[in-house]
Coordinates of C-alpha atoms and ligand atoms in Angstrom, one line a residue:
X1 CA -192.5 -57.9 186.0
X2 CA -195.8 -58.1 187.5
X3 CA -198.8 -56.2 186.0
X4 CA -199.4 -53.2 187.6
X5 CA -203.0 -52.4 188.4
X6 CA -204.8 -49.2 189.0
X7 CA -208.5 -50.5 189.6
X8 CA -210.1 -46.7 190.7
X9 CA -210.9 -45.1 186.8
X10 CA -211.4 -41.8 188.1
X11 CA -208.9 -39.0 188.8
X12 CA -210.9 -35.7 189.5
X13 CA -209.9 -32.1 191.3
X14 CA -206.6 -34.4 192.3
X15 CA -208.3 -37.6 193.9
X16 CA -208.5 -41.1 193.3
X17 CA -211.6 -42.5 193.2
X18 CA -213.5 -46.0 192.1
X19 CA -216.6 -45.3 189.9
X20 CA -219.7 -47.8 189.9
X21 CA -219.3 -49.0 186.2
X22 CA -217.0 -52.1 186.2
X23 CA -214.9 -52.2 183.5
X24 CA -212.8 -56.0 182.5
X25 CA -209.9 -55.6 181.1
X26 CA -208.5 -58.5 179.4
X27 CA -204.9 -59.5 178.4
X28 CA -205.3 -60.2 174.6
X29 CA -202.7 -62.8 174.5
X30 CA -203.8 -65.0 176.9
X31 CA -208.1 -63.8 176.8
X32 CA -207.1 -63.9 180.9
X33 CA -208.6 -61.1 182.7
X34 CA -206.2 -58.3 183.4
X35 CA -208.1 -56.6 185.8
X36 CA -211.5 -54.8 186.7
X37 CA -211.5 -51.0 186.6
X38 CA -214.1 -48.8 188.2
X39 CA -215.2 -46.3 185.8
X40 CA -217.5 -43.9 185.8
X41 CA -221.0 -42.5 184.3
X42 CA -222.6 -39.1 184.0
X43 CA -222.2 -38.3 187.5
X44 CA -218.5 -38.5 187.1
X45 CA -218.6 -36.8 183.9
X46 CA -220.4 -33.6 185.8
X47 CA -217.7 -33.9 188.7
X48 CA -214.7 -33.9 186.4
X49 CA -216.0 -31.1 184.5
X50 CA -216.8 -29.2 187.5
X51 CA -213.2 -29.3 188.7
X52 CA -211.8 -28.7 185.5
X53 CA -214.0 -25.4 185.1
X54 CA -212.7 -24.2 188.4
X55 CA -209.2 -25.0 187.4
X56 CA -209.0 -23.4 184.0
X57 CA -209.6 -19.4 186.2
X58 CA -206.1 -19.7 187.5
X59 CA -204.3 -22.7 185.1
X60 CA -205.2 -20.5 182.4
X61 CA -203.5 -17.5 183.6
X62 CA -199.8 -19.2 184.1
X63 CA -197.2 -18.3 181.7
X64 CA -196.4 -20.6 179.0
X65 CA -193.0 -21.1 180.8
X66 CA -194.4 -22.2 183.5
X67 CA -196.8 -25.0 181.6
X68 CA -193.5 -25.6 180.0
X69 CA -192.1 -27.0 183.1
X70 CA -195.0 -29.1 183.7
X71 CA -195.1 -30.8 180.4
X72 CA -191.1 -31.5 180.7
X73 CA -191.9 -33.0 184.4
X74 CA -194.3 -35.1 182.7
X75 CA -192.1 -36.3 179.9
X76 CA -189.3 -37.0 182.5
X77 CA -191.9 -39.0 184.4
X78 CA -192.6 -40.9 181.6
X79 CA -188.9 -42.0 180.6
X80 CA -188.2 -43.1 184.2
X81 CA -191.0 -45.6 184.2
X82 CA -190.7 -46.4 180.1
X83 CA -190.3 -50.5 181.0
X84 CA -193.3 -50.3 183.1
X85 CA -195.3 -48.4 180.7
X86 CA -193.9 -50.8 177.9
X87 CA -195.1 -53.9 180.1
X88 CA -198.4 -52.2 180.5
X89 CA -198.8 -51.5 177.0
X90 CA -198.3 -54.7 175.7
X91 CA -200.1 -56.3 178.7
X92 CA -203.5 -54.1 177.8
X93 CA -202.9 -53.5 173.8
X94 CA -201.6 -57.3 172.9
X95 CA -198.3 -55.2 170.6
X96 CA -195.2 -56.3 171.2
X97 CA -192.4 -55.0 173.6
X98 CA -190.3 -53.6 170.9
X99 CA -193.5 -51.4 169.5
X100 CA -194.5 -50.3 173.2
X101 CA -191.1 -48.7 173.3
X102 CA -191.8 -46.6 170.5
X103 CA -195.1 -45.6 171.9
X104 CA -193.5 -44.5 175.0
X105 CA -190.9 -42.7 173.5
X106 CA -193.2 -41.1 171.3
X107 CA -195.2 -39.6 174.4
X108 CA -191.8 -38.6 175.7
X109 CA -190.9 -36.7 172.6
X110 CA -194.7 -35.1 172.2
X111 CA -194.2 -33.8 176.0
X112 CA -190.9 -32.2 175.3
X113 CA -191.9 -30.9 172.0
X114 CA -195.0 -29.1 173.2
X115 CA -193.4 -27.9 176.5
X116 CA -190.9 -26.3 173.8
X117 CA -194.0 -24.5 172.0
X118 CA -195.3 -23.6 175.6
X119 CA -192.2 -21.8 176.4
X120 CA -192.4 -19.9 173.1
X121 CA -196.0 -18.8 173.3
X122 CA -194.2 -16.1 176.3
X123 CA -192.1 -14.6 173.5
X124 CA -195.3 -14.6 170.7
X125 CA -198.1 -13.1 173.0
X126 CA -199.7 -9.7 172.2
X127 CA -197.6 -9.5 169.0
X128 CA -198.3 -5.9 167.6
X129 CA -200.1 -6.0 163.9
X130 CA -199.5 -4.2 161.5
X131 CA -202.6 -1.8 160.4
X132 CA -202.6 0.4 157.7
X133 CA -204.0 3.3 160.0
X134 CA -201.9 5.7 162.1
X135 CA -205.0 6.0 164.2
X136 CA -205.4 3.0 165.5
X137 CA -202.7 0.1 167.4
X138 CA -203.3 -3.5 167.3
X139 CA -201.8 -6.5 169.3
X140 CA -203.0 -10.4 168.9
X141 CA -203.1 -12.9 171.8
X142 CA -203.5 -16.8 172.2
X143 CA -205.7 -17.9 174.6
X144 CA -206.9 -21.4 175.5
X145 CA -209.8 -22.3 174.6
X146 CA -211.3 -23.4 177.6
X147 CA -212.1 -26.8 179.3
X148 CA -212.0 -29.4 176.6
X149 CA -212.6 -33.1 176.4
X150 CA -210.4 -35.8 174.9
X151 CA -211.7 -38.7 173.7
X152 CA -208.9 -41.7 172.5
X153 CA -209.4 -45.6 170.9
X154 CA -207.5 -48.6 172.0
X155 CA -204.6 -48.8 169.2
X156 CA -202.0 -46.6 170.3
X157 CA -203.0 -45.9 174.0
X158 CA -200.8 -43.4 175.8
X159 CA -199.9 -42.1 172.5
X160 CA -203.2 -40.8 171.3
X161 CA -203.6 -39.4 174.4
X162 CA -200.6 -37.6 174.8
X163 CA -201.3 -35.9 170.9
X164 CA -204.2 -34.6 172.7
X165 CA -202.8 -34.0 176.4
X166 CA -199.7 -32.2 175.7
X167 CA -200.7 -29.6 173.3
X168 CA -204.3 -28.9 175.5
X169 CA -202.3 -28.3 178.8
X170 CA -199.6 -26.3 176.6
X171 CA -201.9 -24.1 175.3
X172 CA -203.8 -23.7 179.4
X173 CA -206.8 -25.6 178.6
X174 CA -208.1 -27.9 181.7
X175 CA -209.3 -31.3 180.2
X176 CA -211.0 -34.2 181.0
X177 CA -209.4 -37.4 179.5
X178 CA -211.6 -40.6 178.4
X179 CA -209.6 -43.3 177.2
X180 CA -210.6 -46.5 175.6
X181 CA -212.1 -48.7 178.0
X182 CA -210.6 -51.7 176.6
X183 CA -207.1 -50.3 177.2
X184 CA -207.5 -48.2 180.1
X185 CA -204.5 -49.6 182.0
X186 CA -201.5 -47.5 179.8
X187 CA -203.5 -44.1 180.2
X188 CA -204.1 -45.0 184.4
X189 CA -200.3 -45.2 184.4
X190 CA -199.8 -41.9 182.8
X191 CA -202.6 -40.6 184.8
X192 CA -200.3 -41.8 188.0
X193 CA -197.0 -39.6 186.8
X194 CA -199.2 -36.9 185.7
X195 CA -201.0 -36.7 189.4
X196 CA -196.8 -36.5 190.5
X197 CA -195.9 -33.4 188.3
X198 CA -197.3 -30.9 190.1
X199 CA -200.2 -29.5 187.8
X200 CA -202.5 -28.1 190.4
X201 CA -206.0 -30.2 191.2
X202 CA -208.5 -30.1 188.7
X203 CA -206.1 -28.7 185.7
X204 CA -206.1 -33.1 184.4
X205 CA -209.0 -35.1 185.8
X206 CA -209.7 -38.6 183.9
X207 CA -212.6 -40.7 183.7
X208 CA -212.7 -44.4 182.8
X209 CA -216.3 -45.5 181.3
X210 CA -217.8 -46.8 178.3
X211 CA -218.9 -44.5 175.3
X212 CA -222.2 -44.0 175.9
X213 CA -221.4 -43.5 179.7
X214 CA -218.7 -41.4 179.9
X215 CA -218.0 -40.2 175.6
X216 CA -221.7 -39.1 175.4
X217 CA -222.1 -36.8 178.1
X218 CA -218.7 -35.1 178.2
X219 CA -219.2 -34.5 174.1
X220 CA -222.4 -32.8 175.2
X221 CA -221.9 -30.8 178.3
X222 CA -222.4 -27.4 177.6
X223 CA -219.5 -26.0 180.0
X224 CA -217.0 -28.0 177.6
X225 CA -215.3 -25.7 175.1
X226 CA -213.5 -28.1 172.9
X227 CA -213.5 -32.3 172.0
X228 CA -211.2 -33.8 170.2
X229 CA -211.6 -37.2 169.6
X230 CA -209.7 -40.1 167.7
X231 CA -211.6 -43.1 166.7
X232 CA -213.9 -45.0 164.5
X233 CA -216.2 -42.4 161.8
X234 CA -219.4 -43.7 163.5
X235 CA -218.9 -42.4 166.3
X236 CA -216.7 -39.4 165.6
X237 CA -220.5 -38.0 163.6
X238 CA -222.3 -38.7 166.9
X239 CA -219.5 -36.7 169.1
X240 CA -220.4 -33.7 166.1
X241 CA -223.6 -34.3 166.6
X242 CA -223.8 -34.0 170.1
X243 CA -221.0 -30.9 169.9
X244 CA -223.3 -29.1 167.5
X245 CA -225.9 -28.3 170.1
X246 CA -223.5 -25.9 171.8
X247 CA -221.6 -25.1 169.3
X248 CA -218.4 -26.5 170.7
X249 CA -214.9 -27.1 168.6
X250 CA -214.8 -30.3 167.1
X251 CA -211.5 -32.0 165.9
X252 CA -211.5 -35.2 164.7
X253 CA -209.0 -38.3 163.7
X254 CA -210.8 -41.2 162.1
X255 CA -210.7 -44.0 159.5
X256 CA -208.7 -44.3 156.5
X257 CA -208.1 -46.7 154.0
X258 CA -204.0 -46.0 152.6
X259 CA -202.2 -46.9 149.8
X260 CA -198.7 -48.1 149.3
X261 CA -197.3 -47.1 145.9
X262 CA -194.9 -49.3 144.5
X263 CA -193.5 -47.9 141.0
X264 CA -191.6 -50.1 137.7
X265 CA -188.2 -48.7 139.3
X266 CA -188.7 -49.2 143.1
X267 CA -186.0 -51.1 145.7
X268 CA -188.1 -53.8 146.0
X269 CA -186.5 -55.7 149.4
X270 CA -187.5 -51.9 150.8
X271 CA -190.9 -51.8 149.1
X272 CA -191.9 -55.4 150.8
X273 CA -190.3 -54.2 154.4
X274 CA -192.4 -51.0 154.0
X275 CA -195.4 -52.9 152.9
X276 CA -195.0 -55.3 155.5
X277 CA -194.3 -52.5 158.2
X278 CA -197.5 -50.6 156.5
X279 CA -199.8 -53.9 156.9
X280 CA -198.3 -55.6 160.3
X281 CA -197.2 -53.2 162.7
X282 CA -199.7 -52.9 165.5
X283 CA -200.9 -56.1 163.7
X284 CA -203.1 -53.1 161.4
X285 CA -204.3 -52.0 163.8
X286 CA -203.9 -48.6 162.2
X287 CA -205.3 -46.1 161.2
X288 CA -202.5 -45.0 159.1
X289 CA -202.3 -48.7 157.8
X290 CA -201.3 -48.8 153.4
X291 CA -203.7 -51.9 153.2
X292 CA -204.0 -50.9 149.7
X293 CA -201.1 -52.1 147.9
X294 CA -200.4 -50.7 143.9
X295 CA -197.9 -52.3 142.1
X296 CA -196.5 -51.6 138.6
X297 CA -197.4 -54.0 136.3
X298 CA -194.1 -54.6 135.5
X299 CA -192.6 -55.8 138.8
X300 CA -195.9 -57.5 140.1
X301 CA -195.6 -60.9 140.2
X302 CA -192.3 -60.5 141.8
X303 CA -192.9 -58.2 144.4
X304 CA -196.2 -60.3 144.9
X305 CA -193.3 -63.2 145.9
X306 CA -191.1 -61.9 148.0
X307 CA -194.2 -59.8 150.0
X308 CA -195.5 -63.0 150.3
X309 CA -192.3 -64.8 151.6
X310 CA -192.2 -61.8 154.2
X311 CA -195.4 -62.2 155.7
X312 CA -195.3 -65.9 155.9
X313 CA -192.3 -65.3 157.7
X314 CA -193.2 -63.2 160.7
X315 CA -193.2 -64.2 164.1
X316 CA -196.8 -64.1 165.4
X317 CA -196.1 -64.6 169.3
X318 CA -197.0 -63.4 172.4
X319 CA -196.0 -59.7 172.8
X320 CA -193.0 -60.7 175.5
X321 CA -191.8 -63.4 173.2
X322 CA -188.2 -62.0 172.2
X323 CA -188.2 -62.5 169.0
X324 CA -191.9 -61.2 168.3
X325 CA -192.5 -59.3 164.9
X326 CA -196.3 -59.3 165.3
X327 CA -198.7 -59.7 169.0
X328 CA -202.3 -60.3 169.3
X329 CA -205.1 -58.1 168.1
X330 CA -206.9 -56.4 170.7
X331 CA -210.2 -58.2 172.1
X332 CA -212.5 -60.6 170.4
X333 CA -214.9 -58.2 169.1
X334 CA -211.9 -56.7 166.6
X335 CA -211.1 -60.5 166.3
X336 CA -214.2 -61.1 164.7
X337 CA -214.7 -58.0 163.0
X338 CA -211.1 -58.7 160.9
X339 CA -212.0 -62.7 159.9
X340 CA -215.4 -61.5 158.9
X341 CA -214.0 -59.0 156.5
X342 CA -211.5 -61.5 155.3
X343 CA -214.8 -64.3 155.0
X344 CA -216.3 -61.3 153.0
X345 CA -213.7 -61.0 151.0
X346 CA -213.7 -64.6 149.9
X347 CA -217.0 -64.2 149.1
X348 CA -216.4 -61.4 147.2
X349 CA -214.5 -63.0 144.7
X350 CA -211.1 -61.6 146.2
X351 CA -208.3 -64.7 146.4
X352 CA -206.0 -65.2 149.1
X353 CA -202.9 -65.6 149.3
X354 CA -201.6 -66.9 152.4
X355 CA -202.5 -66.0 156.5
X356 CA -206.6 -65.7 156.5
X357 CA -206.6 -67.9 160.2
X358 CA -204.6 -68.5 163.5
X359 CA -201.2 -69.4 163.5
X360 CA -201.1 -73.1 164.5
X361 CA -199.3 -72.9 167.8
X362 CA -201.0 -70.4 168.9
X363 CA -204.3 -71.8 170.3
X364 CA -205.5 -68.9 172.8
X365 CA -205.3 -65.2 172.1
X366 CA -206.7 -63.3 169.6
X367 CA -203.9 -64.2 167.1
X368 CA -203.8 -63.9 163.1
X369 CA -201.4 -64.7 160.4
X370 CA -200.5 -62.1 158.5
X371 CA -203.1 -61.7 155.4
X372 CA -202.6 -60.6 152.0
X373 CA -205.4 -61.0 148.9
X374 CA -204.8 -60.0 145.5
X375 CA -208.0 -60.2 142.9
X376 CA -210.4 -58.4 145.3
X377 CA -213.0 -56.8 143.6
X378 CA -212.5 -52.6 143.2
X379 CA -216.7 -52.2 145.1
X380 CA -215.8 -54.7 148.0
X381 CA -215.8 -54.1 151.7
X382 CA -212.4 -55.7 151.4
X383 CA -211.2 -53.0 149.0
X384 CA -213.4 -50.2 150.1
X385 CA -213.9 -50.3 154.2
X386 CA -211.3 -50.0 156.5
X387 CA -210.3 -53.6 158.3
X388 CA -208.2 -52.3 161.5
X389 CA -206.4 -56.2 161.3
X390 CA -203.6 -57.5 159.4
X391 CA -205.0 -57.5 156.1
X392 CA -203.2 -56.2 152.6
X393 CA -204.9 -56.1 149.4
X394 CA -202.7 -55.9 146.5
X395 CA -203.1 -54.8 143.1
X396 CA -201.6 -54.2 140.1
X397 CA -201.5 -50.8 137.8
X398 CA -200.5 -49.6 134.3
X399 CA -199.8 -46.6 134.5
X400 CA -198.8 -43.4 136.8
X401 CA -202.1 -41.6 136.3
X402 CA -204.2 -45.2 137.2
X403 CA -202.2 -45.7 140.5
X404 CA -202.9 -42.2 141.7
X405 CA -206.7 -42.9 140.6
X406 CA -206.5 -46.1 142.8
X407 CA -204.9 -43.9 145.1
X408 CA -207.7 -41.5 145.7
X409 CA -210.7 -43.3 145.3
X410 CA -211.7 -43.1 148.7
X411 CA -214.0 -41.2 151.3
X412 CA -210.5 -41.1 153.3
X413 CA -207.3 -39.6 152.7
X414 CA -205.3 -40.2 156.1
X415 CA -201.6 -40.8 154.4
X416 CA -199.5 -42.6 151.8
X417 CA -196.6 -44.3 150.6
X418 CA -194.6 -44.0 147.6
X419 CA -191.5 -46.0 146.7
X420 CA -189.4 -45.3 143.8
X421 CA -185.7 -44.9 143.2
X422 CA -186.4 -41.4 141.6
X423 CA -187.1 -38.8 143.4
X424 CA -188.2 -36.5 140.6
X425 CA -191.0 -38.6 140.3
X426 CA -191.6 -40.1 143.7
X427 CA -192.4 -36.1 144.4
X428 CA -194.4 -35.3 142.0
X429 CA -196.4 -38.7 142.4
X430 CA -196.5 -38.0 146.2
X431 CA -198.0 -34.2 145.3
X432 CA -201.2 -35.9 143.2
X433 CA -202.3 -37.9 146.3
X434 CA -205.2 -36.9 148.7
X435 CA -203.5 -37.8 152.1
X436 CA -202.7 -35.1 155.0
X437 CA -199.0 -37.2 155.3
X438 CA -197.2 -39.1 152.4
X439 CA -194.0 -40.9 153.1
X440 CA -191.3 -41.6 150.1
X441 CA -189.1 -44.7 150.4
X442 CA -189.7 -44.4 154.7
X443 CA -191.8 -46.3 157.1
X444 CA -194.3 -44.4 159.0
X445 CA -191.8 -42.2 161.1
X446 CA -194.2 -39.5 162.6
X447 CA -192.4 -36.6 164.4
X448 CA -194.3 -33.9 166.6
X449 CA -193.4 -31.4 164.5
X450 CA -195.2 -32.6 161.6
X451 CA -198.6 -32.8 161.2
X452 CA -201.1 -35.7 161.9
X453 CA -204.6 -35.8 160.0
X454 CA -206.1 -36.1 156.3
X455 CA -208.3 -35.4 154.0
X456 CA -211.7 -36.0 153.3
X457 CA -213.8 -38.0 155.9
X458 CA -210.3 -39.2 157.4
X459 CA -210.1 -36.2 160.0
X460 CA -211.5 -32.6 160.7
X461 CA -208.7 -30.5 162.0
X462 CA -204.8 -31.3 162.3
X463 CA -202.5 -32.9 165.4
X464 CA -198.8 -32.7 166.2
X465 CA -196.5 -29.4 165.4
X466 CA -198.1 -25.8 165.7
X467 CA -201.3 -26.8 164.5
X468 CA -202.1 -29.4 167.4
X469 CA -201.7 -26.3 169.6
X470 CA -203.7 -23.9 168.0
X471 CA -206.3 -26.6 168.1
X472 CA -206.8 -25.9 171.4
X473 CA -206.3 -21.9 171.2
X474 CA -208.7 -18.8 170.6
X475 CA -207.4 -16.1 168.9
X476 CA -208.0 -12.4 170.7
X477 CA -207.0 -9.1 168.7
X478 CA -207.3 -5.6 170.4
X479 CA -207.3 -2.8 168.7
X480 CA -207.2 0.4 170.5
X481 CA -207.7 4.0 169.5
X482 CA -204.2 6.5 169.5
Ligands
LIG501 P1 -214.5 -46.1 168.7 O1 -215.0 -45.0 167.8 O2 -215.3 -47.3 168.9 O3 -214.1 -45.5 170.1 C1 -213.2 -44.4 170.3 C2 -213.5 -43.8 171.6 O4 -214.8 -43.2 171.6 C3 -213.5 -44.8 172.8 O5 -213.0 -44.1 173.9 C4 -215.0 -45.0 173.0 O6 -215.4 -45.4 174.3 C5 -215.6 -43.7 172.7 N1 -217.0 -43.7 172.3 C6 -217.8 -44.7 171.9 N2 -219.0 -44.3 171.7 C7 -219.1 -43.0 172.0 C8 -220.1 -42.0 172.0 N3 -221.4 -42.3 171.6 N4 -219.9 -40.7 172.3 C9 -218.6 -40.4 172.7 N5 -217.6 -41.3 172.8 C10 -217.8 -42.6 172.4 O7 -213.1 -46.5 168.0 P2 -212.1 -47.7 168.5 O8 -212.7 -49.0 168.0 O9 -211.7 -47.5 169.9 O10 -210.8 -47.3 167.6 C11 -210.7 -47.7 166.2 C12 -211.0 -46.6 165.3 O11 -210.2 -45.5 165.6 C13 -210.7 -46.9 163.9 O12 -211.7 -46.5 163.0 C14 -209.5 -46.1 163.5 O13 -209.3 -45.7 162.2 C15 -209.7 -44.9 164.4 N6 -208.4 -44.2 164.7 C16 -208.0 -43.1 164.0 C17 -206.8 -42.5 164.3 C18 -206.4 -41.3 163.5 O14 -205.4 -40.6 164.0 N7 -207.0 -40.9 162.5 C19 -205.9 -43.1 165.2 C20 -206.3 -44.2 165.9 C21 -207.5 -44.8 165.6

């Protein structure tokens, strides 16, 4: 299949357009230039948002039935191109085939799921409330919010997007989407069904740009009711910052730093696979990823074996190789950025135990072995920063209470893992743990009707289920005199 290539980076009031800022986009695989994309700056920004204002009069007054059938259209796009979005994915992103079909089925699902919630919001609006007068009556209504701005990284493209998408055209927002521009390819694509579903001009409008060009300026337009934004902390306080001078909604997905819980009684082939699948998939590239490994004391050495074994054992390859476990990370910058923690880590005191470099037949790309330390000192970037790469640090505890300590002692809480053949405990251990999602015995299976987000400086707000709609909802009441 060849690559497809969208080069114009803006869609705006239902046009195609090519923007002055050009944008490479490289295959992380090969380091060969993909294509160039012509973004956008300010100016587009102001367009985008202009449409999108003059959208949301009428967009906003459509029933959620009929948003409903929009979203399915969407989703039904989606699936009938799901091997070109796949090849685009992995083109872009550097992740394997087998991972870019569960991105694309994941937009496919948030789509359905939210067209379901649009449906329903017909049945829920102007709800009478209860008031403990006889002189008064009361109804409550959900309204969107406005014109909002989403803002996605480069790890899960498509996917981020549609947590965003779906529930902010459910709800009748108009938005303006800014993806990634290292992976702007997968959201171009979507952008392409999208313009084919029939949402009227200027309800979707997307612009391709940098962060400073594009990110800035939509965060700080004052006609802009809502962002929500998914990327790195740094930048999540600037979009605040800017936000806060119009008081605009905020909600935000951002680092973490995860643990994997390993008790005395665990399965311990499944606590390796899920350790593996917590450190590898999207080769780290997560923001979910357990790079935090606890182990009981008492099945340490082994588990450290056969963990080791595993990860020595995956199949670094290109992401169209068949028998792939683990692609390329993104560019060179997040290339550099993951062997300068690892180099930091080294000098940290921290000792390695295998991966730490390129495989050895894999010259070109921006490929890494899978990494695992053990020894790494409890104040070290290694233990305490987020690496976004293939990196586990694993780590031995006593007791219980120490793991959970371990656990917690973060500025982020994004999720967990615990795995233990009791429940009783795996529950209870599960309860103690600052994370916004903790998974017991199961890889990271997310579904849209659970929540995405964490604690602490993790996130501000919640995606996915009811709460990823209301996100992008005001709340009216009126109360009327009888
Ligand atoms: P990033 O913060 O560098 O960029 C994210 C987006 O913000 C990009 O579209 C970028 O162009 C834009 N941006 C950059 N500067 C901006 C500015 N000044 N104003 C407005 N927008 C700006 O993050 P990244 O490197 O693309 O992604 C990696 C980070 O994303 C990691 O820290 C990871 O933890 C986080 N992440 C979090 C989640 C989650 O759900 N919590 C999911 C995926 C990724």
């Amino acid at each position: 299949m060849s690559v497809p290539i969208i080069q114009e980076g803006l869609y705006i009031d239902g046009q195609w357009s090519a923007g002055d800022e050009h944008l490479r986009v490289i295959n992380p695989a090969t380091e060969a230039l993909l294509t160039t994309v012509k973004g956008g700056d300010q100016r587009a920004v102001d367009q985008a948002v202009t449409a999108a204002s003059a959208a949301f009069a009428q967009w906003s007054k459509t029933t959620g039935a009929e948003r409903g059938a929009v979203l399915r259209k969407i989703a039904n796009g989606v699936q009938a191109r799901r091997e070109r979005l796949m090849h685009v994915q992995s083109s872009n992103n550097g992740k394997p085939q087998f991972e870019a079909g569960i991105d694309v089925d994941d937009v496919i699902a948030t789509f359905e799921y939210y067209a379901g919630l649009a449906e329903a919001l017909d049945v829920g609006q102007d709800r009478v409330v209860e008031l403990p007068s006889e002189d008064f009556a009361a109804r409550v209504r959900r309204e969107p919010c406005g014109v909002v701005g989403l803002i996605v990284p480069w790890n899960f493209p498509m996917v981020t997007t549609a947590w965003k998408l779906a529930p902010a055209l459910a709800a009748g927002c108009c938005v303006v989407l800014k993806p990634s521009e290292v992976t702007p390819l997968p959201e171009l694509e979507l952008a392409a069904i999208i313009a084919e579903s029939g949402l009227p001009n200027g309800v979707f409008n997307l612009v391709c740009g940098t962060g400073l060009a594009v990110g800035a300026p939509l965060s700080a337009d004052p006609r802009v009711a809502k962002i929500s934004f998914t990327g790195s902390n740094a930048v999540g306080v600037q979009v605040m910052q800017r936000a806060a001078e119009t008081v605009k909604g905020v909600s935000l997905e951002l680092g973490g730093k995860s643990s994997l819980l390993v008790l005395a009684d665990a399965d311990l082939e499944l606590a390796v696979e899920l350790a593996s699948g917590g450190g590898f998939f999207n080769a780290g590239q997560m923001c979910s990823a357990t790079s935090r490994v606890l182990v009981a004391d008492e099945v340490a050495d082994e588990f450290l074996l056969r963990l080791t074994a595993r990860a020595e054992a995956i199949r670094v390859a290109d992401p169209f190789d068949p028998e792939v476990e683990m692609g390329a990370l993104v560019n060179q910058a997040q290339y550099q950025r993951v062997l300068g923690h690892i180099d930091r880590g080294l000098s940290a005191g921290a000792r390695l135990v295998c991966g730490g470099d390129r495989p050895a037949d894999l010259p070109h790309g921006y490929f890494l072995r899978p990494t695992i330390f053990t020894e790494v000192p409890l104040d070290s970037a290694l233990w305490c920063e987020e690496i976004f790469g293939p990196v586990l640090c694993v780590r031995s505890f006593a007791t219980e209470q120490e793991a959970i300590e371990l656990a917690n002692d973060s500025p982020f809480g994004l999720v967990a893992s615990v795995v233990s053949r009791d429940a009783v405990t795996a529950e209870r251990v599960a309860n103690a743990l600052q994370a916004g999602l903790v998974w017991i015995n199961a890889p990271q299976v997310i579904f849209p009707q659970t929540a995405w987000g964490g604690y602490k400086q993790s996130s501000l707000g919640r995606e996915l289920g009811p709460w990823g709609l209301q996100a992008f909802q005001e709340i009216k009441h009126v109360i009327r005199a009888v």
